[in-house]
XYZ file of C-alpha atoms in Angstrom:
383
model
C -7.951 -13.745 -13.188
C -6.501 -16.591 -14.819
C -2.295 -16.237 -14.822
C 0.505 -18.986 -14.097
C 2.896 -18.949 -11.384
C 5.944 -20.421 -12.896
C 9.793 -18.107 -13.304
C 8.704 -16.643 -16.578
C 5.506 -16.725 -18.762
C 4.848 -14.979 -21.842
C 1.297 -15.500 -24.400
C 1.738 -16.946 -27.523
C -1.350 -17.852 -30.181
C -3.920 -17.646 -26.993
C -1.428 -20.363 -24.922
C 0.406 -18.687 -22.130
C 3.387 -20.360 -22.305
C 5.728 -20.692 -18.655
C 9.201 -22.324 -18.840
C 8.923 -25.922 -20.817
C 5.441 -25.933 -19.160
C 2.481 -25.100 -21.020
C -0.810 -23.575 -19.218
C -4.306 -23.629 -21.979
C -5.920 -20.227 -21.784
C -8.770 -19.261 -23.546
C -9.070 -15.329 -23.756
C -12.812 -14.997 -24.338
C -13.359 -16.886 -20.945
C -12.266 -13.927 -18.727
C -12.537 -10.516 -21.078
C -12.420 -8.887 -24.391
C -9.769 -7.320 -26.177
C -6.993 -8.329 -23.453
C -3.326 -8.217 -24.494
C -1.400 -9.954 -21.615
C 2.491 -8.471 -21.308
C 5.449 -10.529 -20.543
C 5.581 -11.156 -16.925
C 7.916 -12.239 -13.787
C 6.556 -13.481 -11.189
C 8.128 -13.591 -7.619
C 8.052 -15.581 -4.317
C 5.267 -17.408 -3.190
C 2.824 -19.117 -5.521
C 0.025 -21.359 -5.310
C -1.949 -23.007 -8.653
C -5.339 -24.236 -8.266
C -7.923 -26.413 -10.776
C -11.189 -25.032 -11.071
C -12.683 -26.805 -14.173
C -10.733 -26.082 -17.067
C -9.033 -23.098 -15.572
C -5.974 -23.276 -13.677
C -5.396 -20.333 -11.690
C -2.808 -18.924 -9.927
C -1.639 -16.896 -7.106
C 1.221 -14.233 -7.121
C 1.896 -12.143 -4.823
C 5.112 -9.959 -6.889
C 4.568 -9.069 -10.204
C 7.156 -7.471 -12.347
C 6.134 -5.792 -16.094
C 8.463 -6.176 -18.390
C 6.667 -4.868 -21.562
C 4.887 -1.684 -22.389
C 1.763 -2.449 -21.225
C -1.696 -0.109 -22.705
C -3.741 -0.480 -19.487
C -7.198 -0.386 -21.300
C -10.665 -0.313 -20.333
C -11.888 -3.716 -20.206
C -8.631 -5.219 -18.957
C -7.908 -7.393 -15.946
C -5.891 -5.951 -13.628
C -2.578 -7.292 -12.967
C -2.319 -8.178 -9.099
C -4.711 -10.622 -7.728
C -3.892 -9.119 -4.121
C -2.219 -5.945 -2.887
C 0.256 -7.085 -0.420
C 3.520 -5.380 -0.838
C 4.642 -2.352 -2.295
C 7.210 -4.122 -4.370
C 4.250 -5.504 -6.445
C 4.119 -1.725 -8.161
C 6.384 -0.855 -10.839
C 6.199 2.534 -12.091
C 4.005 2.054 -15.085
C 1.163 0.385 -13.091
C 1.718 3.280 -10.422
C 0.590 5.986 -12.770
C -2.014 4.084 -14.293
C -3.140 3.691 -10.544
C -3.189 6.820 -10.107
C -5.294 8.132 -13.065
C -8.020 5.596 -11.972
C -7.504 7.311 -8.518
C -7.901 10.922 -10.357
C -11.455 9.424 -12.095
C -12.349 8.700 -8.448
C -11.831 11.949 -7.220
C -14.621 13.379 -9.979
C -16.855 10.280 -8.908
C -16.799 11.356 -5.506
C -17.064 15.160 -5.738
C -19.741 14.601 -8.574
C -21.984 11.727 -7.561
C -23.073 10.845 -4.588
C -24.941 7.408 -5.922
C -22.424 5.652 -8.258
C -22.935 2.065 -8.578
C -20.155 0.828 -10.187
C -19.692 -1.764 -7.432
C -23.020 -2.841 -6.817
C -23.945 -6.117 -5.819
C -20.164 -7.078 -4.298
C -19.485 -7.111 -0.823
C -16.314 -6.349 1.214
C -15.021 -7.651 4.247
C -12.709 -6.428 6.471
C -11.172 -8.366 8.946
C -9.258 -5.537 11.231
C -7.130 -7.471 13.952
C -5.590 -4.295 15.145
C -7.305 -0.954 15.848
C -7.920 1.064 13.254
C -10.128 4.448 12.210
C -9.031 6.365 8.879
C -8.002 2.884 7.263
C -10.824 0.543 7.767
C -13.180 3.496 7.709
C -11.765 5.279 3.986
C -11.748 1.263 2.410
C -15.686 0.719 3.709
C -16.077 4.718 2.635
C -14.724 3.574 -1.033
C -16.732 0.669 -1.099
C -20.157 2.380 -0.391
C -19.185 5.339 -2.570
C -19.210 2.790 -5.483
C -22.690 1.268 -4.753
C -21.043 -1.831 -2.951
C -21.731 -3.524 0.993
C -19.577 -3.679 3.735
C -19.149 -6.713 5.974
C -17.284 -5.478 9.239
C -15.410 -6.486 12.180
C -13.267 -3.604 13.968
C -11.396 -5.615 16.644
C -11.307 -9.008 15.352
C -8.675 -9.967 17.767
C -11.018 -10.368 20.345
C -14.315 -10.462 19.295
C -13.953 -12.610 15.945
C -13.034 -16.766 16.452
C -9.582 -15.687 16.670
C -10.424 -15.355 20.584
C -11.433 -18.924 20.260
C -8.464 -20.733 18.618
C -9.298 -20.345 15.245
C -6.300 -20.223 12.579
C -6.119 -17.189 10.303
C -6.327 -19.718 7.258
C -9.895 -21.083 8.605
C -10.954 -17.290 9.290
C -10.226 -16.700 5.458
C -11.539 -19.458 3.720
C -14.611 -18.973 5.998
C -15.149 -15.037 5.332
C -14.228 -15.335 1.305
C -17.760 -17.070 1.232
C -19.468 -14.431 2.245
C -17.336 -11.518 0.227
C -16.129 -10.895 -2.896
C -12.907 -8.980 -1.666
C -10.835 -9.249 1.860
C -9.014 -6.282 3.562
C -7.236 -6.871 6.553
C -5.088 -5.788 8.768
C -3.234 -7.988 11.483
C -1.100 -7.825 14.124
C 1.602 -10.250 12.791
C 4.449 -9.155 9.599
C 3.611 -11.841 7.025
C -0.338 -12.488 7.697
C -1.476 -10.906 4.899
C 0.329 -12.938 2.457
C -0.701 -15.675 4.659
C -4.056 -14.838 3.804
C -3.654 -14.208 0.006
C -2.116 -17.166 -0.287
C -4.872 -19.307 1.296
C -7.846 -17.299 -0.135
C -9.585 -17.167 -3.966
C -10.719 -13.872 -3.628
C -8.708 -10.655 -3.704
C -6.972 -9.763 -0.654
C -5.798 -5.885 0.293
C -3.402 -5.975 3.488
C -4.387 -2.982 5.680
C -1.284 -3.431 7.372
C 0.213 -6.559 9.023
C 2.046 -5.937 12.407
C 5.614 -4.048 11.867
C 5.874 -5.345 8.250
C 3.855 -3.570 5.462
C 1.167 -1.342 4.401
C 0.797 -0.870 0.774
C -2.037 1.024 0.406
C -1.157 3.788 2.822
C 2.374 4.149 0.434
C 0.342 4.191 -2.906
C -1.772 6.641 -1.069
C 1.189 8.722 0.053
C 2.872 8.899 -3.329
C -0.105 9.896 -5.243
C -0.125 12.438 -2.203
C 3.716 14.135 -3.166
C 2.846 13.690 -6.804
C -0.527 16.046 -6.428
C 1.280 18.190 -4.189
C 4.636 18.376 -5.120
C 4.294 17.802 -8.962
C 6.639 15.271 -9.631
C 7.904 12.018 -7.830
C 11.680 12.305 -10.026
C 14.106 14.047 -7.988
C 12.946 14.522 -5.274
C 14.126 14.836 -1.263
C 12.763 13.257 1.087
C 12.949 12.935 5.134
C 11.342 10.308 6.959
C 11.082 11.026 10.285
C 10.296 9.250 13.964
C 10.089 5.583 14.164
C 11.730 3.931 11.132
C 12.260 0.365 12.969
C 8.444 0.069 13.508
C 6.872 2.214 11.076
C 4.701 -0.206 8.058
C 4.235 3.135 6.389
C 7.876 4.302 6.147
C 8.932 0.422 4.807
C 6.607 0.417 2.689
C 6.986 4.255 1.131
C 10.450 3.497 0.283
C 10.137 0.827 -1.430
C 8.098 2.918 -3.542
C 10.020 5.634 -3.577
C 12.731 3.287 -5.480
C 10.890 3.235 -8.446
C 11.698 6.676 -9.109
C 14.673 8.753 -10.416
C 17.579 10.782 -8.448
C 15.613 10.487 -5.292
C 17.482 10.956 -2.100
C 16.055 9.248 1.363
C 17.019 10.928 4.792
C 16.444 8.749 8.014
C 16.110 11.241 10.834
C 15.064 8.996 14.020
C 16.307 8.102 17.813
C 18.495 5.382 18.270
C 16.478 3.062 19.707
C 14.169 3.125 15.982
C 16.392 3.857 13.191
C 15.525 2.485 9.619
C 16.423 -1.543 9.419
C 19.140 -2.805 7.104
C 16.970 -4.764 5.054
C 15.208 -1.327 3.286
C 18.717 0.820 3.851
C 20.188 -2.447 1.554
C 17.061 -2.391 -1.056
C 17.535 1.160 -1.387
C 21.246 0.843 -2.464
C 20.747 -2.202 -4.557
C 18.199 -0.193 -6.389
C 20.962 2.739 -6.646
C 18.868 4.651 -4.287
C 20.843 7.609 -2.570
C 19.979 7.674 1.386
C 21.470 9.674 4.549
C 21.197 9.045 8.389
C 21.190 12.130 10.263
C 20.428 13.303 13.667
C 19.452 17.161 12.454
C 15.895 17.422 11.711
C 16.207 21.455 10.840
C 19.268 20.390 8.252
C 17.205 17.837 6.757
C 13.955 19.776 6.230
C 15.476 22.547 4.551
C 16.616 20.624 2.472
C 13.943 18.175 1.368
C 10.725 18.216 -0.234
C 9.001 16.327 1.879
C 9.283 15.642 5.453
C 7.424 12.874 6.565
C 6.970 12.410 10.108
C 5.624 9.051 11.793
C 4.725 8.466 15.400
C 6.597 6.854 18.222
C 5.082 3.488 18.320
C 4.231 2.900 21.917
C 2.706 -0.449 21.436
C 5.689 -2.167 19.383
C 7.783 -1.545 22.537
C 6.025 -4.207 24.900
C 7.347 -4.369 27.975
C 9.900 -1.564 27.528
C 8.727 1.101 28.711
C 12.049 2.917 28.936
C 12.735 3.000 25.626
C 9.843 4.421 24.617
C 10.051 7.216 27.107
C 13.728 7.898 25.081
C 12.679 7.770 22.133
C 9.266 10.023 22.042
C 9.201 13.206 21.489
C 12.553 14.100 19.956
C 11.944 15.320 17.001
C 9.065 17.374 16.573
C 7.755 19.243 13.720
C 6.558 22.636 14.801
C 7.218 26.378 13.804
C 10.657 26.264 13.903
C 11.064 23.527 11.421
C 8.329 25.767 9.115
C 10.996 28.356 9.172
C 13.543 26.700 7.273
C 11.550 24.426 5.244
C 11.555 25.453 1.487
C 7.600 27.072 0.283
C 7.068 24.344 -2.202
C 8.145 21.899 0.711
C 5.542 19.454 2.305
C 4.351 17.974 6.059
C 3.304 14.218 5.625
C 1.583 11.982 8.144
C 0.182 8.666 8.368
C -1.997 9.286 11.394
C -2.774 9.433 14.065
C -0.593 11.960 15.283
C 0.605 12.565 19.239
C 2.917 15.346 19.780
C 5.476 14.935 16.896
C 3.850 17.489 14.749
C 2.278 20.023 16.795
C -1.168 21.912 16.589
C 0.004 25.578 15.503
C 1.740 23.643 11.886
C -2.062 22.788 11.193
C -2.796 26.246 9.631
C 0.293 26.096 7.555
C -0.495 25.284 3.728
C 2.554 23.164 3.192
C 0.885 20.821 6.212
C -0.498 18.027 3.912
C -1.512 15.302 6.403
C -5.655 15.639 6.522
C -5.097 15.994 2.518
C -3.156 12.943 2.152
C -5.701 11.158 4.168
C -8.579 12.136 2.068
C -6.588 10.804 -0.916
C -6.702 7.619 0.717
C -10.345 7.300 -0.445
C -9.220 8.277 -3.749
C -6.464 5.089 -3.363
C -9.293 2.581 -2.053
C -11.550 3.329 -4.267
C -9.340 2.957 -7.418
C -8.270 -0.409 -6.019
C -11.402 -1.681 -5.062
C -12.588 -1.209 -8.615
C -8.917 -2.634 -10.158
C -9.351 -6.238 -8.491
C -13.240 -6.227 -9.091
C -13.611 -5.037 -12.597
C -10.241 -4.365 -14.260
C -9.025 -1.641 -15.893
């Protein structure tokens, strides 16, 4: 995707103008029929030469225009790294791509829509329904799968190698890189150093954008809107990608209201409880998980985090298993109410809520594949 990485760019006559500085661009080079919006871009970017293209990197992307996201298009991001990438018009346009793949799936089991690219994912941490719904989305759409599961120790990471030489090595052998790493920050890291899409699959306590899309597509299919809403996130908050990540999403919407219920030792950090305000997002500490789930419409629970604790043992012993979603929290949750969970799961939601119809976790992880897919075919193809 050709873009510019300047404060503030906007297309005029087929010249994309940025600032006082002014960036050639040919439309018939990339696609047909585009109609670039007005754009902000944010943070971190990186402009590169490639004949008589100059393209860019950016990793935040703001629309400022109403935007027709038609067939054809490119899409907008050149990575997924954040959740504060989305705004709410590219959300539901996400999402009806994500709806298409649902019919793909359940209809076909040999589309090729993404035959001939290959994906690599590069998982430094352990993983199971993450790296295996991305290489499920992949294959569904006709494309390969490059692999490493534990690339901590068995990639050249074991050897010395920096993350930026892992990237710019793997990009030549894939079209598209999803990773997940150990360390906040690495996947911008890596979309900053490679010229193929990156996804992060999670990096360390920091992010994980994909598992928030996935999750809000999740309350909007089962709750039937995302305005207005209640919701409880639950366990560990100070650790928890997933939680970070789902509220900064959650921020795009209307008259939502946030409860933190967690122990002490993991409550939600300062940085989202101060996005959340700034954004005019309502939000609640409390120690009463039966309060809060009456009163929400989601409660999201997350597990204690035993290996963000290191050493300290004794903190983790205080702070598992304190709140725990089981019958008695069904009783005085509201019908139209729903469980979330990222997976895996320990103890903090236990066995007998499985049964229970308002227990959405195994649903919202199928709708991952629905996420990955929709993505995987967004930074490939376009719209």
């Amino acid at each position: 995707m050709s873009s510019c990485a300047f404060s503030t760019c906007t297309l005029q006559n087929n010249e994309l103008m940025c600032n006082k500085h002014l960036v050639q661009f040919k439309r018939n080079s990339i696609s047909t029929d585009l109609s670039y919006p007005k754009m902000t871009w944010h943070n971190s970017t990186t402009c590169q030469q490639s004949g008589r293209r100059l393209q860019c990197k950016a990793l935040n992307v703001e629309n400022n225009n109403n935007y027709n996201f038609l067939k054809g298009n490119v899409f907008q991001l050149d990575d997924v790294i954040e959740a504060q990438q989305f705004d709410r018009q590219i959300l539901s346009a996400i999402f009806e791509v994500a709806r298409e793949m649902e019919t793909i799936e359940k209809m076909s089991r040999g589309n090729q829509l993404l035959k001939g690219y290959l994906m690599a994912t590069l998982f430094y941490e352990p993983s199971t329904r993450t790296r295996l719904s991305f290489e499920s989305a992949m294959k569904r759409l006709g494309g390969e799968v490059l692999t490493t599961e534990n690339a901590r120790e068995f990639s050249s990471a074991a050897k010395g190698e920096t993350l930026e030489d892992t990237i710019r090595t793997v990009e030549g052998y894939s079209d598209i890189i999803v990773m997940r790493h150990f360390e906040s920050g690495a996947a911008r890291r890596a979309a900053m150093t490679a010229n193929i899409p990156v996804i992060n699959a999670g990096d360390g306590p920091g992010q994980h954008p994909t598992q928030a899309l996935l999750d809000v597509y999740t309350i909007e299919r089962e709750i039937g809107k995302l305005d207005g809403i209640k919701v409880g996130l639950v366990g560990d908050l100070a650790n928890g990608r997933t939680v970070r990540s789902l509220a900064y999403l959650l921020a795009k919407y209307n008259d939502v209201k946030i409860y933190f219920v967690s122990p002490e030792v993991v409550k939600m950090k300062d940085d989202i409880k101060e996005y959340l305000t700034s954004k005019g997002i309502k939000w609640e500490e409390s120690a009463d998980l039966m309060e809060v789930a009456s009163k929400c419409d989601v409660v999201y629970q997350t597990r204690i985090q035993k290996e963000r604790f290191g050493e300290r043992i004794d903190l983790y012993d205080e702070a598992r298993g304190k709140y725990i979603v089981n019958r008695d929290v069904l009783s005085v949750m509201q019908e139209h109410a729903v469980i979330m969970h990222p997976l895996p799961r320990l103890d903090e939601i236990t066995v007998e809520v499985d049964g229970d119809p308002r227990a959405a976790y195994f649903r919202q992880a199928k709708n991952g594949l629905f996420i990955r897919m929709a993505l995987l075919k967004l930074l490939l193809l376009g719209w």
